[in-house]
Amino acid sequence: MAVQRRNTRQRALVLEAVRGRCDHPRAEDIYRDVSAADPRVSRGTVYRNLRLLQEQGEIMCIKAPGGDRFDLRCDAHCHVICTACGSVADTSTPYDALMDGAVEDETGFAVSCHTTLFEGVCPSCRALAQGA
Amino acid sequence: MAVQRRNTRQRALVLEAVRGRCDHPRAEDIYRDVSAADPRVSRGTVYRNLRLLQEQGEIMCIKAPGGDRFDLRCDAHCHVICTACGSVADTSTPYDALMDGAVEDETGFAVSCHTTLFEGVCPSCRALAQGA
DNA sequence: ATGCTTGCAAACAGTTTGCATCTAA
DNA sequence: TTAGATGCAAACTGTTTGCAAGCAT
């Protein structure tokens, strides 16, 4: 059975902060937003709650260079990260579950999932590059 | 034109260390191997050279949780990482360049590439789990 | 009351960097 | 000779953790 969880004010603030953003904030961004609502919430608490909410499936996390990003969408989808400014966007690329089986057969690993991260330059950074 | 590079003993040692391993070592592993050959080589130099060799396309790097891994193979291929012990293996999953174009059209990002990382439990960790 | 949670600060891991010195070309 | 490369140590970023106090249940 799952561990007993309490509904703390801090946990609610963290969840609200993730939901309140349509970009893909990193832990530090969430911490900043939560701090704005209540300066007494500590960074450790934000990290702990982000991990908890992930385990509960309330939010998902994208492992990106420069720090994990959080996303309120929990369905399978991929992301693009801008190599210039670090911004992240969703893509509708379908999740191919067949690949997991193929890799499992090939390597002997018990494959549970895979993540695909696209790299590129976002529209606004492209515009900047044009001007430069 | 490319920057002028020198052939230093340290650089050769780093490259040799990456090539001398068939697993996917992280920077620290390389540092350890290089240190065994010459204890005076510093960690900073190892990191600098790993980055340089990457830029030159001599080696490639896999961004994995817990630290980047280096690979002597430079052709497009994907990896599986063991969620239990952190070991990494190659897979022969083909690189689908069409996806890059699709994401580019959808998001407006100038997509240069993508990386796919599978997660699972490696054969030896599976065996351990059986026994437990 | 109980024990999950918190705040704080210190610890951590992985990596980068400033700077004086060294060295390949 | 001279600009790239090194060694060292300190700085940095992102994240985790030990512990005493706090609060949801």
Short mmCIF file of C-alpha atoms (C1' of nucleotides) in Angstrom, two decimals:
data_model
loop_
_atom_site.label_atom_id
_atom_site.label_comp_id
_atom_site.label_asym_id
_atom_site.label_seq_id
_atom_site.Cartn_x
_atom_site.Cartn_y
_atom_site.Cartn_z
CA MET A 1 0.00 0.00 0.00
CA ALA A 2 1.11 3.51 -0.74
CA VAL A 3 2.71 5.63 1.91
CA GLN A 4 0.35 7.90 3.78
CA ARG A 5 0.58 11.46 2.46
CA ARG A 6 -0.50 14.63 4.16
CA ASN A 7 -2.04 17.62 2.49
CA THR A 8 0.29 20.38 3.43
CA ARG A 9 0.04 23.97 2.41
CA GLN A 10 3.52 23.77 0.92
CA ARG A 11 2.68 20.79 -1.24
CA ALA A 12 -0.40 22.57 -2.57
CA LEU A 13 1.69 25.65 -3.36
CA VAL A 14 4.20 23.61 -5.33
CA LEU A 15 1.53 21.85 -7.35
CA GLU A 16 -0.23 25.16 -7.99
CA ALA A 17 3.04 26.70 -9.16
CA VAL A 18 3.67 23.93 -11.69
CA ARG A 19 0.09 24.11 -12.95
CA GLY A 20 0.23 27.87 -13.14
CA ARG A 21 2.94 27.85 -15.78
CA CYS A 22 2.59 26.83 -19.37
CA ASP A 23 6.32 26.72 -20.04
CA HIS A 24 8.43 23.92 -18.60
CA PRO A 25 9.89 25.38 -15.45
CA ARG A 26 12.84 23.94 -13.61
CA ALA A 27 12.89 23.39 -9.86
CA GLU A 28 14.44 26.80 -9.30
CA ASP A 29 11.61 28.54 -11.20
CA ILE A 30 9.04 26.73 -9.09
CA TYR A 31 10.93 27.71 -5.98
CA ARG A 32 10.82 31.34 -7.07
CA ASP A 33 7.08 31.22 -7.73
CA VAL A 34 6.37 29.48 -4.46
CA SER A 35 8.55 31.99 -2.64
CA ALA A 36 6.49 34.80 -4.10
CA ALA A 37 3.41 33.26 -2.54
CA ASP A 38 5.14 32.39 0.73
CA PRO A 39 8.76 33.39 1.28
CA ARG A 40 9.12 30.99 4.18
CA VAL A 41 8.91 27.84 2.05
CA SER A 42 12.37 26.38 1.72
CA ARG A 43 14.15 25.12 -1.35
CA GLY A 44 14.47 21.65 0.17
CA THR A 45 10.71 21.44 0.60
CA VAL A 46 10.15 22.42 -3.01
CA TYR A 47 12.51 19.71 -4.23
CA ARG A 48 10.99 17.13 -1.90
CA ASN A 49 7.49 17.93 -3.07
CA LEU A 50 8.40 17.97 -6.72
CA ARG A 51 9.75 14.46 -6.28
CA LEU A 52 6.65 13.36 -4.38
CA LEU A 53 4.23 14.78 -6.91
CA GLN A 54 6.19 12.99 -9.60
CA GLU A 55 5.94 9.67 -7.79
CA GLN A 56 2.20 10.20 -7.44
CA GLY A 57 1.96 10.90 -11.14
CA GLU A 58 0.59 14.41 -10.64
CA ILE A 59 3.37 15.96 -12.68
CA MET A 60 6.11 14.63 -14.89
CA CYS A 61 9.73 15.54 -15.21
CA ILE A 62 11.91 16.00 -18.27
CA LYS A 63 15.58 15.34 -17.76
CA ALA A 64 17.31 18.11 -19.62
CA PRO A 65 20.86 19.42 -19.52
CA GLY A 66 20.96 22.31 -17.09
CA GLY A 67 18.37 20.85 -14.75
CA ASP A 68 15.19 18.83 -14.77
CA ARG A 69 12.06 20.49 -16.11
CA PHE A 70 8.55 19.88 -14.87
CA ASP A 71 5.42 19.48 -16.90
CA LEU A 72 1.78 19.28 -15.92
CA ARG A 73 1.00 17.06 -18.89
CA CYS A 74 1.39 13.43 -17.94
CA ASP A 75 0.53 11.81 -21.25
CA ALA A 76 3.34 10.48 -23.39
CA HIS A 77 4.83 13.21 -25.52
CA CYS A 78 8.27 14.50 -26.39
CA HIS A 79 10.04 17.82 -26.02
CA VAL A 80 12.33 20.14 -27.93
CA ILE A 81 14.93 22.17 -26.08
CA CYS A 82 16.51 25.33 -27.43
CA THR A 83 20.27 25.02 -27.45
CA ALA A 84 20.54 28.79 -27.26
CA CYS A 85 18.18 29.88 -24.49
CA GLY A 86 17.19 26.58 -22.90
CA SER A 87 13.46 27.00 -23.43
CA VAL A 88 11.43 23.83 -23.84
CA ALA A 89 8.34 23.14 -25.95
CA ASP A 90 6.05 20.16 -26.31
CA THR A 91 5.86 18.15 -29.50
CA SER A 92 3.11 15.84 -30.60
CA THR A 93 5.54 13.14 -31.70
CA PRO A 94 3.85 9.86 -30.90
CA TYR A 95 5.34 7.53 -28.34
CA ASP A 96 6.37 4.33 -30.04
CA ALA A 97 5.98 1.58 -27.46
CA LEU A 98 7.12 -1.03 -29.96
CA MET A 99 10.64 0.30 -29.72
CA ASP A 100 10.78 -0.60 -26.04
CA GLY A 101 10.10 -4.23 -26.87
CA ALA A 102 12.66 -4.23 -29.66
CA VAL A 103 15.35 -2.87 -27.36
CA GLU A 104 14.35 -5.34 -24.68
CA ASP A 105 14.80 -8.25 -27.09
CA GLU A 106 18.09 -6.89 -28.32
CA THR A 107 19.77 -5.97 -25.06
CA GLY A 108 18.19 -8.14 -22.43
CA PHE A 109 17.32 -5.05 -20.38
CA ALA A 110 13.80 -5.02 -18.92
CA VAL A 111 12.89 -1.80 -20.70
CA SER A 112 10.22 0.27 -19.00
CA CYS A 113 10.15 3.35 -21.19
CA HIS A 114 12.17 5.77 -23.26
CA THR A 115 12.46 9.50 -23.60
CA THR A 116 13.24 11.46 -26.71
CA LEU A 117 14.57 14.98 -26.56
CA PHE A 118 14.92 17.07 -29.69
CA GLU A 119 17.51 19.83 -29.86
CA GLY A 120 17.28 22.94 -31.92
CA VAL A 121 16.95 26.68 -31.90
CA CYS A 122 13.63 28.21 -30.90
CA PRO A 123 11.81 30.75 -33.08
CA SER A 124 12.81 33.76 -31.03
CA CYS A 125 16.47 32.76 -30.88
CA ARG A 126 16.34 32.17 -34.65
CA ALA A 127 15.04 35.70 -35.07
CA LEU A 128 17.85 37.06 -32.92
CA ALA A 129 20.40 35.13 -34.93
CA GLN A 130 18.97 36.61 -38.12
CA GLY A 131 19.38 40.12 -36.83
CA ALA A 132 22.94 39.48 -35.65
CA MET B 1 38.53 27.88 -39.90
CA ALA B 2 38.93 25.64 -36.91
CA VAL B 3 40.96 26.68 -33.92
CA GLN B 4 44.55 25.52 -33.88
CA ARG B 5 44.95 22.44 -31.68
CA ARG B 6 48.07 21.00 -30.19
CA ASN B 7 48.84 17.36 -29.71
CA THR B 8 49.47 17.11 -26.05
CA ARG B 9 50.32 14.02 -24.11
CA GLN B 10 47.31 14.62 -21.86
CA ARG B 11 44.90 14.82 -24.78
CA ALA B 12 46.24 11.56 -26.17
CA LEU B 13 45.84 9.91 -22.78
CA VAL B 14 42.22 10.98 -22.53
CA LEU B 15 41.37 9.73 -26.00
CA GLU B 16 43.17 6.47 -25.31
CA ALA B 17 41.23 6.05 -22.07
CA VAL B 18 37.87 6.47 -23.82
CA ARG B 19 38.87 4.09 -26.59
CA GLY B 20 40.19 1.58 -24.10
CA ARG B 21 36.80 1.00 -22.56
CA CYS B 22 33.88 -0.79 -24.08
CA ASP B 23 31.39 0.37 -21.48
CA HIS B 24 30.21 3.97 -21.45
CA PRO B 25 32.41 5.64 -18.88
CA ARG B 26 31.65 8.95 -17.28
CA ALA B 27 34.18 11.74 -16.94
CA GLU B 28 35.21 10.53 -13.50
CA ASP B 29 35.98 7.04 -14.84
CA ILE B 30 38.15 8.51 -17.55
CA TYR B 31 39.90 10.65 -14.99
CA ARG B 32 40.62 7.57 -12.92
CA ASP B 33 42.05 5.68 -15.90
CA VAL B 34 44.15 8.63 -17.00
CA SER B 35 45.40 9.07 -13.45
CA ALA B 36 46.55 5.46 -13.44
CA ALA B 37 48.71 6.22 -16.47
CA ASP B 38 49.89 9.58 -15.18
CA PRO B 39 48.81 10.76 -11.73
CA ARG B 40 49.80 14.34 -12.51
CA VAL B 41 47.03 14.92 -15.04
CA SER B 42 44.38 17.06 -13.45
CA ARG B 43 40.64 16.65 -13.44
CA GLY B 44 40.18 19.99 -15.17
CA THR B 45 42.36 18.88 -18.04
CA VAL B 46 40.37 15.69 -18.45
CA TYR B 47 37.10 17.61 -18.61
CA ARG B 48 38.57 20.17 -21.02
CA ASN B 49 39.85 17.47 -23.32
CA LEU B 50 36.65 15.46 -23.24
CA ARG B 51 34.84 18.57 -24.39
CA LEU B 52 37.43 19.24 -27.09
CA LEU B 53 37.37 15.72 -28.43
CA GLN B 54 33.61 15.95 -28.56
CA GLU B 55 33.73 19.15 -30.56
CA GLN B 56 36.13 17.52 -32.96
CA GLY B 57 33.79 14.57 -33.33
CA GLU B 58 36.34 12.08 -32.02
CA ILE B 59 34.01 10.89 -29.30
CA MET B 60 30.38 11.45 -28.49
CA CYS B 61 28.61 12.11 -25.27
CA ILE B 62 25.37 10.73 -23.88
CA LYS B 63 23.56 12.98 -21.46
CA ALA B 64 22.40 10.68 -18.73
CA PRO B 65 21.16 11.33 -15.23
CA GLY B 66 24.10 11.08 -12.87
CA GLY B 67 26.58 12.48 -15.33
CA ASP B 68 27.44 12.49 -19.01
CA ARG B 69 28.76 9.27 -20.52
CA PHE B 70 31.27 9.03 -23.30
CA ASP B 71 31.22 6.72 -26.26
CA LEU B 72 33.79 5.97 -28.91
CA ARG B 73 31.08 5.20 -31.45
CA CYS B 74 30.11 8.32 -33.32
CA ASP B 75 27.43 6.92 -35.59
CA ALA B 76 23.80 7.54 -34.73
CA HIS B 77 22.57 5.02 -32.24
CA CYS B 78 20.61 5.03 -29.02
CA HIS B 79 21.30 3.82 -25.50
CA VAL B 80 19.63 2.03 -22.62
CA ILE B 81 20.47 2.96 -19.07
CA CYS B 82 19.92 0.70 -16.09
CA THR B 83 17.79 2.42 -13.49
CA ALA B 84 19.32 0.21 -10.82
CA CYS B 85 23.07 0.31 -11.39
CA GLY B 86 23.44 3.08 -13.97
CA SER B 87 25.19 0.94 -16.57
CA VAL B 88 24.66 1.90 -20.20
CA ALA B 89 24.42 -0.27 -23.32
CA ASP B 90 24.17 0.49 -27.01
CA THR B 91 21.07 -0.33 -29.01
CA SER B 92 20.76 -0.66 -32.73
CA THR B 93 17.54 1.36 -32.84
CA PRO B 94 17.67 3.30 -36.10
CA TYR B 95 17.87 7.06 -36.02
CA ASP B 96 14.74 8.47 -37.61
CA ALA B 97 15.75 11.75 -39.23
CA LEU B 98 12.22 12.31 -40.50
CA MET B 99 11.10 13.03 -36.97
CA ASP B 100 13.39 16.04 -36.82
CA GLY B 101 11.65 17.58 -39.81
CA ALA B 102 8.22 16.85 -38.38
CA VAL B 103 9.07 18.53 -35.10
CA GLU B 104 10.57 21.46 -36.96
CA ASP B 105 7.36 21.97 -38.91
CA GLU B 106 5.25 21.64 -35.81
CA THR B 107 7.18 23.82 -33.39
CA GLY B 108 9.10 26.28 -35.51
CA PHE B 109 12.34 25.24 -33.81
CA ALA B 110 15.30 24.72 -36.15
CA VAL B 111 15.77 21.11 -35.09
CA SER B 112 19.29 19.78 -35.44
CA CYS B 113 18.95 16.34 -33.89
CA HIS B 114 17.32 14.27 -31.20
CA THR B 115 18.44 11.76 -28.64
CA THR B 116 16.52 8.80 -27.32
CA LEU B 117 17.36 7.17 -24.05
CA PHE B 118 15.70 3.95 -22.98
CA GLU B 119 15.33 3.11 -19.33
CA GLY B 120 15.20 -0.33 -17.84
CA VAL B 121 16.90 -2.89 -15.68
CA CYS B 122 20.01 -4.58 -16.99
CA PRO B 123 20.38 -8.36 -17.10
CA SER B 124 22.60 -8.60 -14.04
CA CYS B 125 20.37 -6.36 -11.94
CA ARG B 126 17.40 -8.44 -13.09
CA ALA B 127 19.18 -11.54 -11.85
CA LEU B 128 19.86 -9.89 -8.51
CA ALA B 129 16.22 -8.87 -8.20
CA GLN B 130 15.20 -12.49 -8.89
CA GLY B 131 17.35 -13.77 -6.10
CA ALA B 132 16.12 -11.16 -3.62
"C1'" DA C 1 -0.08 11.55 20.35
"C1'" DT C 2 2.12 9.97 16.10
"C1'" DG C 3 5.00 10.34 12.51
"C1'" DC C 4 4.97 12.64 8.07
"C1'" DT C 5 6.78 17.37 6.92
"C1'" DT C 6 9.12 21.34 7.34
"C1'" DG C 7 13.07 24.96 7.53
"C1'" DC C 8 17.65 25.52 7.78
"C1'" DA C 9 22.10 24.92 6.61
"C1'" DA C 10 25.56 22.01 5.41
"C1'" DA C 11 26.91 18.47 2.26
"C1'" DC C 12 27.11 16.55 -2.27
"C1'" DA C 13 28.11 15.42 -7.22
"C1'" DG C 14 29.44 16.85 -11.43
"C1'" DT C 15 31.56 20.35 -13.84
"C1'" DT C 16 33.72 24.83 -14.90
"C1'" DT C 17 37.06 28.54 -14.35
"C1'" DG C 18 40.87 32.09 -13.08
"C1'" DC C 19 45.43 32.34 -13.18
"C1'" DA C 20 50.26 31.59 -13.20
"C1'" DT C 21 53.17 28.32 -15.46
"C1'" DC C 22 54.41 25.31 -19.11
"C1'" DT C 23 55.10 23.67 -23.81
"C1'" DA C 24 54.08 22.30 -28.77
"C1'" DA C 25 54.82 24.27 -32.99
"C1'" DT D 1 58.46 33.26 -29.57
"C1'" DT D 2 53.77 32.77 -28.52
"C1'" DA D 3 49.29 31.29 -28.18
"C1'" DG D 4 47.17 27.14 -26.82
"C1'" DA D 5 47.31 23.84 -22.86
"C1'" DT D 6 48.13 22.55 -18.16
"C1'" DG D 7 47.77 22.02 -12.86
"C1'" DC D 8 45.74 23.57 -8.98
"C1'" DA D 9 42.31 25.05 -6.22
"C1'" DA D 10 38.39 27.60 -5.67
"C1'" DA D 11 33.87 28.55 -7.44
"C1'" DC D 12 29.47 27.10 -9.27
"C1'" DT D 13 25.04 24.76 -10.30
"C1'" DG D 14 21.60 21.69 -9.28
"C1'" DT D 15 20.13 18.72 -5.81
"C1'" DT D 16 20.01 15.99 -1.51
"C1'" DT D 17 20.11 15.31 3.47
"C1'" DG D 18 20.54 15.34 8.83
"C1'" DC D 19 18.28 17.14 12.39
"C1'" DA D 20 15.31 19.48 15.54
"C1'" DA D 21 10.89 21.68 15.46
"C1'" DG D 22 6.18 21.81 13.43
"C1'" DC D 23 1.71 20.37 12.11
"C1'" DA D 24 -1.88 17.25 9.77
"C1'" DT D 25 -4.44 13.47 11.07
#
